[in-house]
Coordinates of C-alpha atoms and ligand atoms in Angstrom, one line a residue:
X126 CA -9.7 -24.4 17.9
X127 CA -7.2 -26.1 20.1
X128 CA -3.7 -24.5 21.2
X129 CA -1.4 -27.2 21.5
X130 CA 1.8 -26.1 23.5
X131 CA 4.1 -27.5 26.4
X132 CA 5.4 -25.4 28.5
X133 CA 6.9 -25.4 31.3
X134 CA 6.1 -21.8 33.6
X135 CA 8.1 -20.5 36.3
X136 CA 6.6 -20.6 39.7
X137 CA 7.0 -18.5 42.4
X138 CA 7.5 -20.1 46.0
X139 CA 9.4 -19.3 49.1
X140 CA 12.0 -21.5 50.2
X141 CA 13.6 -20.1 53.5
X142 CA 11.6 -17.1 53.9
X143 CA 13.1 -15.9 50.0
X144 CA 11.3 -16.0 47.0
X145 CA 12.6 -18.3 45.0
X146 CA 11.5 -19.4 41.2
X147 CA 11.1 -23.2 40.4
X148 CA 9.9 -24.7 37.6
X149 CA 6.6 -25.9 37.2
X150 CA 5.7 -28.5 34.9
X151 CA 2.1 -27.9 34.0
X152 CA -0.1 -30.8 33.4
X153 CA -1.7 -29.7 31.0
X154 CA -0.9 -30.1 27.0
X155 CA -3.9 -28.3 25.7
X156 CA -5.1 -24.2 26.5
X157 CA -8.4 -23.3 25.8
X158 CA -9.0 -19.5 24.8
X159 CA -11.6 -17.6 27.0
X160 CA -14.0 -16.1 24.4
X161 CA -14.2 -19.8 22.5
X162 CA -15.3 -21.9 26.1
X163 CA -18.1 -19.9 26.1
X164 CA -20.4 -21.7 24.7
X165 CA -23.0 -24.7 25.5
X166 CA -21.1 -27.1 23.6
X167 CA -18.3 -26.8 26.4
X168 CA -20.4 -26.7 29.2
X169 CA -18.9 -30.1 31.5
X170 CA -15.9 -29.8 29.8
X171 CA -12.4 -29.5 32.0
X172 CA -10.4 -26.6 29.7
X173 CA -7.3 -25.1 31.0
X174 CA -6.5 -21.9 30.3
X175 CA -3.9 -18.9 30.8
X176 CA -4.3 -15.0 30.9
X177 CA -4.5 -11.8 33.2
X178 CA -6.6 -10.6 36.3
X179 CA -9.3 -8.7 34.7
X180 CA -11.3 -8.3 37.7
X181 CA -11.6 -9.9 40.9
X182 CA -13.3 -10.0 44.1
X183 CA -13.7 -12.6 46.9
X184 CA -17.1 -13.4 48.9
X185 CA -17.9 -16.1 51.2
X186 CA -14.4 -18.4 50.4
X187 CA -15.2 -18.0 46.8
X188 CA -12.3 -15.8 44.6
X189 CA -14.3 -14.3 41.5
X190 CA -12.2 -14.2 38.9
X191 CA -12.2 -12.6 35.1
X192 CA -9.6 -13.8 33.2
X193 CA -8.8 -11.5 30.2
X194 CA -6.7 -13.5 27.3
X195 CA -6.1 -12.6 23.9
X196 CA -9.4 -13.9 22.4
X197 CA -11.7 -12.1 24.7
X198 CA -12.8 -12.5 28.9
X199 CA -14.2 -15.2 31.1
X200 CA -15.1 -15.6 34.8
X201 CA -13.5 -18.1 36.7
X202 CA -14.8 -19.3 40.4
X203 CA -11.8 -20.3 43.1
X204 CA -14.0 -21.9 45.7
X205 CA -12.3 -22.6 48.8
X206 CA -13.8 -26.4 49.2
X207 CA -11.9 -27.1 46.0
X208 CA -8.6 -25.3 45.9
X209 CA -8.0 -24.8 49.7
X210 CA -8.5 -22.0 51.8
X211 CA -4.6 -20.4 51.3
X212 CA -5.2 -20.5 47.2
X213 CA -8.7 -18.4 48.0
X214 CA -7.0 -15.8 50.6
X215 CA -3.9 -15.7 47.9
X216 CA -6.5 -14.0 45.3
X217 CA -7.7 -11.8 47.7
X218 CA -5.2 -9.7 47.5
X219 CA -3.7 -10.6 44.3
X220 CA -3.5 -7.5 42.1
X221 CA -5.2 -6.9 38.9
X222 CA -3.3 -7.8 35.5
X223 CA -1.2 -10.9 37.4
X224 CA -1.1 -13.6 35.3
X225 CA -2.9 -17.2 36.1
X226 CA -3.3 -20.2 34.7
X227 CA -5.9 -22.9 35.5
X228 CA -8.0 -26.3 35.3
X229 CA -11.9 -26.2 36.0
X230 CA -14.9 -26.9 34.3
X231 CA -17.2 -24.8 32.3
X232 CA -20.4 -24.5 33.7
X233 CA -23.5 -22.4 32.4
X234 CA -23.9 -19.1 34.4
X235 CA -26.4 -16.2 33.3
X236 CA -25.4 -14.0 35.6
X237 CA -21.4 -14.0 34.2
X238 CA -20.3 -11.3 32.0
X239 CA -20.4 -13.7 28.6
X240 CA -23.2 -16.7 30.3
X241 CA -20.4 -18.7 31.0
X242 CA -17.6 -19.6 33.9
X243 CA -15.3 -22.0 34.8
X244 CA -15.3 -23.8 38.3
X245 CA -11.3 -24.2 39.0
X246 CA -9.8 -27.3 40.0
X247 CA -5.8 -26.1 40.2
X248 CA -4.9 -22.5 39.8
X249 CA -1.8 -20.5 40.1
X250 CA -0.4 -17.6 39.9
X251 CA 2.8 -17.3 37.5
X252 CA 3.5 -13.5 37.5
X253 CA 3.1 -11.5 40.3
X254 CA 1.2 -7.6 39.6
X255 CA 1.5 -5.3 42.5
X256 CA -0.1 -1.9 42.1
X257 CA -1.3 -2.0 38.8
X258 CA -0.6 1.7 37.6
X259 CA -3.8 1.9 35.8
X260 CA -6.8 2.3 38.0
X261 CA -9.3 3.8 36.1
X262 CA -10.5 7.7 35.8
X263 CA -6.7 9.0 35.0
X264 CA -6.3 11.7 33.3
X265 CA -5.0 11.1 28.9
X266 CA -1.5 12.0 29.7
X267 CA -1.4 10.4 32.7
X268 CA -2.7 7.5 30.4
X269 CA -0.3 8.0 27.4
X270 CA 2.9 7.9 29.7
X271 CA 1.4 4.4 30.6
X272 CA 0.9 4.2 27.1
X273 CA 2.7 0.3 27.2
X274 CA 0.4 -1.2 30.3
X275 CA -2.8 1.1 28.8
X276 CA -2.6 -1.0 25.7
X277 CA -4.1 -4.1 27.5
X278 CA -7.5 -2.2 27.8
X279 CA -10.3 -4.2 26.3
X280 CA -11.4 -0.7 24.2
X281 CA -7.2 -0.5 22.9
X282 CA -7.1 -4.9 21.5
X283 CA -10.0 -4.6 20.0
X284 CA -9.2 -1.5 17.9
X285 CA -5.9 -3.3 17.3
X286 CA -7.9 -6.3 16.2
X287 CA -9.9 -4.1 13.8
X288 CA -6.6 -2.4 12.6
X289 CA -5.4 -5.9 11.7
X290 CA -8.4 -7.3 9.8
X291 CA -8.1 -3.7 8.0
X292 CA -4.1 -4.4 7.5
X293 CA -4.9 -7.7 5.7
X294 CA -7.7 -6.9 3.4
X295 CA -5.7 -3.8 2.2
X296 CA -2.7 -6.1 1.3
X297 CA -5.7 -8.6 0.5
X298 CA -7.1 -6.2 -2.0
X299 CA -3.9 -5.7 -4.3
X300 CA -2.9 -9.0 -4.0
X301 CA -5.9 -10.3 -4.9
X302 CA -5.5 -7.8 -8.2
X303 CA -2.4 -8.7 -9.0
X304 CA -0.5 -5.0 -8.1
X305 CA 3.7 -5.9 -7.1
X306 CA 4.1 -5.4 -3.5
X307 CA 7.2 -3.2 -3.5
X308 CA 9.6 -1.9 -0.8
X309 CA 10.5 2.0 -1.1
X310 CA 13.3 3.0 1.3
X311 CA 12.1 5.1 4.4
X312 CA 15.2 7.4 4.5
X313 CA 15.0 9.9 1.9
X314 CA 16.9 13.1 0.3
X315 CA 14.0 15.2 -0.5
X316 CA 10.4 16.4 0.1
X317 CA 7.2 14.9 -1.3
X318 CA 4.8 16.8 0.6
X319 CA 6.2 19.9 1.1
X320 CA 9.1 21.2 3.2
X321 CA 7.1 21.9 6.6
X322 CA 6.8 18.5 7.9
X323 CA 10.2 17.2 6.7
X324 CA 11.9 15.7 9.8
X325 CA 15.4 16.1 9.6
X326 CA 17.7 13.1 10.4
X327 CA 21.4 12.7 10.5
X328 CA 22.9 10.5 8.3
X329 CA 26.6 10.1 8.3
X330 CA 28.5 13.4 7.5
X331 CA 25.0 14.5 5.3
X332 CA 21.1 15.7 6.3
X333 CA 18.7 13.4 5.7
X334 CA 15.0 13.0 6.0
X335 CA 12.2 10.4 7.2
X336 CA 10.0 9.8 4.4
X337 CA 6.6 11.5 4.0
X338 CA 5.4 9.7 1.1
X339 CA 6.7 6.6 -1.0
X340 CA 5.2 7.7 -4.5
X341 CA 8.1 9.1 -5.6
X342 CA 10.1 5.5 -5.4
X343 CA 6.7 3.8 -6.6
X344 CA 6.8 6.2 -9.7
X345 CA 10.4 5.0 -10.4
X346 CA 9.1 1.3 -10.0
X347 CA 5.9 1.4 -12.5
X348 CA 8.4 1.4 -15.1
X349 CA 9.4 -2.2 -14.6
X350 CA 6.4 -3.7 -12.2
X351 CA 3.4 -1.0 -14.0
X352 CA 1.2 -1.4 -10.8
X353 CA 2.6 -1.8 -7.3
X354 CA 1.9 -0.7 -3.8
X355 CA 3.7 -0.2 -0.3
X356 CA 2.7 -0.4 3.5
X357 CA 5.2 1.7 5.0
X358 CA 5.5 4.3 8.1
X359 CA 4.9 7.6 6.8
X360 CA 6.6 10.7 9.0
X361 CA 5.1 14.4 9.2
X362 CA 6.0 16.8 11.7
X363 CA 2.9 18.3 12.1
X364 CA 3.6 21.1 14.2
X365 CA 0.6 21.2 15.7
X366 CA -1.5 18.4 17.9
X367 CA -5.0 17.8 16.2
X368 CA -7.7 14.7 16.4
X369 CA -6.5 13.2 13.2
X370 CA -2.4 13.9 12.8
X371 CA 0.3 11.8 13.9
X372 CA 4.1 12.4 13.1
X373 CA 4.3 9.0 12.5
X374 CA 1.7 7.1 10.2
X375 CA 1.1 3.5 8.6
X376 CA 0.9 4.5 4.6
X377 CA -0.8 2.1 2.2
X378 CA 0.1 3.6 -1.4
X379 CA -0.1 2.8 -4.9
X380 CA 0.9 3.6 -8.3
X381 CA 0.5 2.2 -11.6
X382 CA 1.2 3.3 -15.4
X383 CA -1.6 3.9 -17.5
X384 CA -4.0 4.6 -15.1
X385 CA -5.9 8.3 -15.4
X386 CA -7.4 9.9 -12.7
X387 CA -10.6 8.4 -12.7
X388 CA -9.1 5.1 -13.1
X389 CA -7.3 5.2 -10.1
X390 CA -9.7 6.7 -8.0
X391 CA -11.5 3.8 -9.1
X392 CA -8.9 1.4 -7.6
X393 CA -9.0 3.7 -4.3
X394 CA -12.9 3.0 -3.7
X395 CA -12.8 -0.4 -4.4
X396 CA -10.0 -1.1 -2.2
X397 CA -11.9 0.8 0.8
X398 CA -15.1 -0.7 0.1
X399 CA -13.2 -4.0 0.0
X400 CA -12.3 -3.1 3.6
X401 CA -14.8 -2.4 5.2
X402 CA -16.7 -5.4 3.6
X403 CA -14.0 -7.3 5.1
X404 CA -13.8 -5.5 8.3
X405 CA -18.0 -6.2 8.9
X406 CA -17.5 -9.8 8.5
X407 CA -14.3 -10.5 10.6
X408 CA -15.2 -7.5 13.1
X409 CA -18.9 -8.0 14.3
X410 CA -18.0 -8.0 18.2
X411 CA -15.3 -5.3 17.8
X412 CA -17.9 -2.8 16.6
X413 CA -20.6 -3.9 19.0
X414 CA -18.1 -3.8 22.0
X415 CA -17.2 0.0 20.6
X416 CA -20.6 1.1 19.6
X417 CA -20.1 2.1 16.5
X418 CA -22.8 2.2 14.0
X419 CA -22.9 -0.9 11.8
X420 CA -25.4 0.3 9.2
X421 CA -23.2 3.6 8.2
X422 CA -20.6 1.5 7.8
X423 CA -22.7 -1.0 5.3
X424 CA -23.5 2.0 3.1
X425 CA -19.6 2.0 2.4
X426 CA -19.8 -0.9 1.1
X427 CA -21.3 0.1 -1.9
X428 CA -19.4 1.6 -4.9
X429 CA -18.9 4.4 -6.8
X430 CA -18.8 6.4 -4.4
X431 CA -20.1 10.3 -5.1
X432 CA -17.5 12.5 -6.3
X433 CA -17.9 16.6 -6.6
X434 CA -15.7 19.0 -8.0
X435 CA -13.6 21.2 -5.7
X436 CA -15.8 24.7 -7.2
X437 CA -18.4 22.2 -5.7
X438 CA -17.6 21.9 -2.2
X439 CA -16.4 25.7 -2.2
X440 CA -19.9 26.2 -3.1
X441 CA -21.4 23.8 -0.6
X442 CA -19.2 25.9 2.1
X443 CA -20.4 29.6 0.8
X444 CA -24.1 28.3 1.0
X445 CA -23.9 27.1 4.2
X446 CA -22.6 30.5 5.6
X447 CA -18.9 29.2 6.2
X448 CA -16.0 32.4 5.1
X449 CA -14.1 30.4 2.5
X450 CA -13.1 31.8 -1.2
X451 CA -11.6 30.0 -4.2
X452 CA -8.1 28.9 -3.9
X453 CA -8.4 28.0 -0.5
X454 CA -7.4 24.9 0.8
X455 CA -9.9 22.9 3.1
X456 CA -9.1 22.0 6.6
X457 CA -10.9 19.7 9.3
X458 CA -13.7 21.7 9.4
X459 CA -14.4 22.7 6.1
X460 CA -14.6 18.7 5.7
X461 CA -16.5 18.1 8.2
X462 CA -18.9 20.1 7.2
X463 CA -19.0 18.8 3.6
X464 CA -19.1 15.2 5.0
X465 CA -23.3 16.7 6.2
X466 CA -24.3 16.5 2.6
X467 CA -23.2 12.4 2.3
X468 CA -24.1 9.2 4.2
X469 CA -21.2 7.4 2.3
X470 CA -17.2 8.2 1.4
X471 CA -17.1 10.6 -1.4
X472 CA -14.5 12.2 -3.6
X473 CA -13.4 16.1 -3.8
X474 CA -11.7 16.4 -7.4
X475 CA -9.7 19.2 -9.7
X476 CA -8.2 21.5 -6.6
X477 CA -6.6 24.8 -7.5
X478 CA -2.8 23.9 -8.0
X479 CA -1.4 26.5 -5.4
X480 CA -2.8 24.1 -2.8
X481 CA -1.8 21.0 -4.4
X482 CA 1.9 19.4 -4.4
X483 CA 4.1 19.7 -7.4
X484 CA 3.9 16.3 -8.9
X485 CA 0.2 16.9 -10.0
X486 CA -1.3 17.2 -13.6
X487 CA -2.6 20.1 -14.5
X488 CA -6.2 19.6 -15.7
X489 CA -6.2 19.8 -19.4
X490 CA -7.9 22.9 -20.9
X491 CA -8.3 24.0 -16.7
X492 CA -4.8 25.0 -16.1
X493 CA -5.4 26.7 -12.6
X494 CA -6.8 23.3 -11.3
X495 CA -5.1 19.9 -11.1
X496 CA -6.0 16.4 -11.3
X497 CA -6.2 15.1 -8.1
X498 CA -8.1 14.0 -5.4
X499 CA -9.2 13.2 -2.4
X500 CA -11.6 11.1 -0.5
X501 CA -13.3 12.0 2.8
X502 CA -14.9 9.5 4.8
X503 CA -18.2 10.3 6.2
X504 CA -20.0 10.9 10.1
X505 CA -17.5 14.4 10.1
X506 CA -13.8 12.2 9.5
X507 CA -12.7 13.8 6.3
X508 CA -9.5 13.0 4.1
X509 CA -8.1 9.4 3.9
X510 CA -7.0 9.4 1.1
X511 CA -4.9 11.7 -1.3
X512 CA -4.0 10.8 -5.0
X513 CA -3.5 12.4 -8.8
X514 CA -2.7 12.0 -11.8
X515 CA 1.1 12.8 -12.7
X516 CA 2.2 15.4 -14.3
X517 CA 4.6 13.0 -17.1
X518 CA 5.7 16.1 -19.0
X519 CA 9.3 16.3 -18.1
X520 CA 9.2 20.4 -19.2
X521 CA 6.1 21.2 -17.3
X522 CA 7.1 19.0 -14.1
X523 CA 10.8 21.2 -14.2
X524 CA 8.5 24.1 -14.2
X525 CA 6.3 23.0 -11.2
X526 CA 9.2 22.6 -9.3
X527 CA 10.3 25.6 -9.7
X528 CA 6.9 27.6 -9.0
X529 CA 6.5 25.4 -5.8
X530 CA 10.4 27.2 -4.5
X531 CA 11.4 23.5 -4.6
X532 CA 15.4 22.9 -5.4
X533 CA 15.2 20.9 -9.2
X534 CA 18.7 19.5 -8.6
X535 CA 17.1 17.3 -5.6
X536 CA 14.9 15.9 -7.9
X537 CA 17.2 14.8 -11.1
X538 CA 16.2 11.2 -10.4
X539 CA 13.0 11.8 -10.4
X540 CA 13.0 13.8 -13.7
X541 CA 14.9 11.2 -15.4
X542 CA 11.8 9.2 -15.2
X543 CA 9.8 11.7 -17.6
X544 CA 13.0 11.5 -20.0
X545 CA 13.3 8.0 -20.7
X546 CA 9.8 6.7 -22.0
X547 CA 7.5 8.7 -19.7
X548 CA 3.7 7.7 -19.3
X549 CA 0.6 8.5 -18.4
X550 CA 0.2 7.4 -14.5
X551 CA -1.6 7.8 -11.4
X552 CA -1.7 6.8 -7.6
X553 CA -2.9 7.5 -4.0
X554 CA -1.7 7.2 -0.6
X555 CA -4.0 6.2 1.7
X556 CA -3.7 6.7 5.8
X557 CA -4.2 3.2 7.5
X558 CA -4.8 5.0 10.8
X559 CA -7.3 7.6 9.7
X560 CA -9.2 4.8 7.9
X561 CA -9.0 3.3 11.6
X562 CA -10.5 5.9 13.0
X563 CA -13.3 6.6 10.5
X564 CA -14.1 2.5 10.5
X565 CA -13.4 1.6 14.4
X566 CA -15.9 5.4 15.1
X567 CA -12.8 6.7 16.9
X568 CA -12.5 10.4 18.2
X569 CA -9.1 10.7 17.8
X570 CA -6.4 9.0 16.0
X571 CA -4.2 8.4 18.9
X572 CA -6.2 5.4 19.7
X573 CA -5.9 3.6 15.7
X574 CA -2.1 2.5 16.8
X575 CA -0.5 1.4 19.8
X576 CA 2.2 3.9 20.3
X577 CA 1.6 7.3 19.1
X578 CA 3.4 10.0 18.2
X579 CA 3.2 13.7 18.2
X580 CA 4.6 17.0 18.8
X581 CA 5.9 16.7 22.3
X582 CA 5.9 12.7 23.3
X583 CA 8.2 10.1 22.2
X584 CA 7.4 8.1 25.3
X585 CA 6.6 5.1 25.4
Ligands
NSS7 O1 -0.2 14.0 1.9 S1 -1.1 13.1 1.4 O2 -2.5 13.6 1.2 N1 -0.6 12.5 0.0 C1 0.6 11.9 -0.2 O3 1.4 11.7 0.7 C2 0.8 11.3 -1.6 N2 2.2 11.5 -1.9 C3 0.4 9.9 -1.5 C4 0.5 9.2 -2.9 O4 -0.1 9.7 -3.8 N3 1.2 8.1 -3.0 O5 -1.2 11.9 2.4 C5 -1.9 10.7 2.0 C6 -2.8 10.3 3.2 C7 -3.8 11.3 3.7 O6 -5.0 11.3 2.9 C8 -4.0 10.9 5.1 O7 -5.0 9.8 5.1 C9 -2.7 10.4 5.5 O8 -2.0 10.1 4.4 N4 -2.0 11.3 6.3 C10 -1.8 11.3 7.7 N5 -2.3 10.4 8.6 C11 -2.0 10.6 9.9 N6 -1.3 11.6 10.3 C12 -0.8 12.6 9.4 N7 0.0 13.6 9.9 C13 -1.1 12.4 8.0 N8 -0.7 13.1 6.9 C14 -1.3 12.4 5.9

């Protein structure tokens, strides 16, 4: 692949003891990306090529430089019998993350960090980088108030690269299926998910909210479209920091009329084995660079996936010596410790209805349990996704509302839909940044998008 672009850069120069900027045409026309010129079939070649200081030292009148672009790192040699003595004693003390651009030739070199370096001919230096604030061995806060320079780590772009191949086979999937791609609004009137993580927002003379959950607009739209879906941000205000919540999420969702429980969890496991398929043949050096097991991954690939009931797993619990009764809900660790018994995602079905939102089915001839359910990724992540089948009975949904303490008069839309030719339906919502996590073998969300958010931080 060839990047074709002219540009003209902005140098920096001194004219009268002042730094001045003047522009620089640079020769050349054609910018070679680090991670693709390393490789015999370039070796000989004169490439130019553009990025950041990754590293750098200088020896003997030599500058060793790695260049970090957006494809991946390579070294580059300034040796002073080529570019002059000044250029050699300017990278000396040129500070990490400046940018460069430069001519040279690839050359073959085992001892370089990919085999591979390029011998410049003409280098300079087109943004300046003094003090880089990240030096390594800083503390996480320290790190997440430098949350906007942190994200050039090599560990940060290539979890963002895995979060995009992830992004594009989830659209991929219900595109590929034929599902609408719809657009729910973000601010909302009422809760989805319960009243405790609403965040409030003022709009106009009125209280509004952030959305938690699109479903309720995606119900509305399976009357006209039958199946659609939505990427959207997702808002909770989880009171509490953990490993895997964020006040602000990436939410890939669906719905679709006619579907039953099991249908849909159907859709759900074949849209995250589709994933991960997708995500071990565009994501090979991502997952070697983070170490993260390749063959648990594989074993995702293959569908159905197990499902239990939730008397099941409260079983599982009880026999392995863990204080939890029926009716109560399961947390992190209660997952993580069903997670032990499977080497693959699995589904936890039919949960008691006091722990459950208000929109769900009741199980027929089970009416203390409902139909929905979740599925919890394996290796100790738990839920990523959460999904039911709707309760379409405009009586027994009024009813539900009511039970849950939940105002009916902010739901009259929503009602409506069971009054004017109501029907069976089903969906899920499903957390792009805790798949992330699960897939990339992350410890803690944080890291599955560029600028998090929680309790306490809204910077950067
Ligand atoms: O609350 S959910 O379990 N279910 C819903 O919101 C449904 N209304 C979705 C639907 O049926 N259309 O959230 C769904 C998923 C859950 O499984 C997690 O993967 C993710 O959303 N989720 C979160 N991710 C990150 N941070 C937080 N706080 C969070 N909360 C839910």
């Amino acid at each position: 692949m060839r990047y074709k672009h002219i540009i003209l850069f902005y140098n920096k120069t001194s004219y009268n003891n002042l730094e001045v900027y003047v522009i620089v045409p640079i020769t050349c026309t054609e910018w070679s990306k680090a991670s693709e010129i390393s490789s015999d079939k370039y070796v000989g070649k004169t490439v130019c090529l553009r990025g950041w200081i990754y590293r750098r030292r200088v020896i003997g009148g030599k500058a060793f430089i790695v260049l970090r672009d957006s494809s991946g790192i390579i070294q580059v040699v300034a040796d002073k019998r080529d570019v002059g003595e000044e250029k050699v004693r300017e990278f000396k003390d040129i500070g990490l993350e400046a940018s460069i651009v430069l001519k040279g030739k690839v050359v073959k070199q085992p001892r370089a960090p990919t085999g591979y370096e390029v011998h410049v001919e003409e280098i300079d230096i087109v943004g300046y980088s003094r003090d880089f604030p990240i030096k390594g061995g800083e503390g996480i806060e320290y790190l997440l108030d430098n949350r906007h320079l942190w994200i050039r780590s090599r560990r940060l772009t290539e979890i963002m690269k895995i979060k995009h191949h992830v992004l594009k086979a989830g659209r991929g999937y219900f595109i590929e299926n034929d599902w609408w791609e719809v657009t729910p609004p973000i601010l909302t009137a009422s809760a989805v998910e319960g009243g405790a993580t609403l965040f409030p927002v003022k709009y106009f003379e009125k209280k509004a909210y952030l959305s938690q959950s699109a479903q309720l607009y995606l119900e509305a739209l399976i009357f006209s479209l039958e199946k659609v879906w939505s990427l959207t941000p997702s808002f909770r205000a989880e009171k509490s920091r953990t490993r895997r919540h964020l006040a602000e999420y990436w939410h890939l969702e669906a719905e679709a009329a006619w579907y039953n429980m099991e249908g849909m969890m159907r859709v759900a496991e074949e849209l995250v084995s589709y994933i991960v398929e997708k995500v071990l043949e565009n994501c090979r050096s991502q997952l070697e660079f983070l170490g993260r097991d390749i063959n648990a991954l594989k074993r995702a690939v293959e569908v159905p996936y197990p499902r239990i009931k939730y008397d099941e797993a409260i079983e599982i619990l009880q026999r392995k010596g863990v204080n939890i009764e029926w009716g109560d809900d399961l947390g992190a660790d209660e997952e993580r410790i069903l997670t032990q018994e499977f080497d693959r995602p699995f589904f936890v079905t039919h949960f008691p209805k006091d722990i459950k939102s208000f929109y769900m089915k009741l199980t027929p001839g089970d009416p203390r349990t409902v139909l929905g359910f979740d599925l919890l990724a394996p290796e100790g992540y738990g839920e990523i996704i959460g999904g039911s089948e709707r309760e379409d009975d405009y009586n027994r949904l009024l009813e539900k509302i009511k039970e849950q303490g939940l105002n009916p008069e902010d739901y009259t839309w929503y009602l409506d839909l069971r009054k004017y030719g109501s029907v069976p339906h089903s969906g899920f919502g499903l957390g792009i940044e805790r798949l992330v996590m699960w897939i990339a073998g992350l410890d803690h969300i944080r890291d599955a998008i560029p600028f998090p958010r929680f309790r306490g931080r809204i910077y950067p």
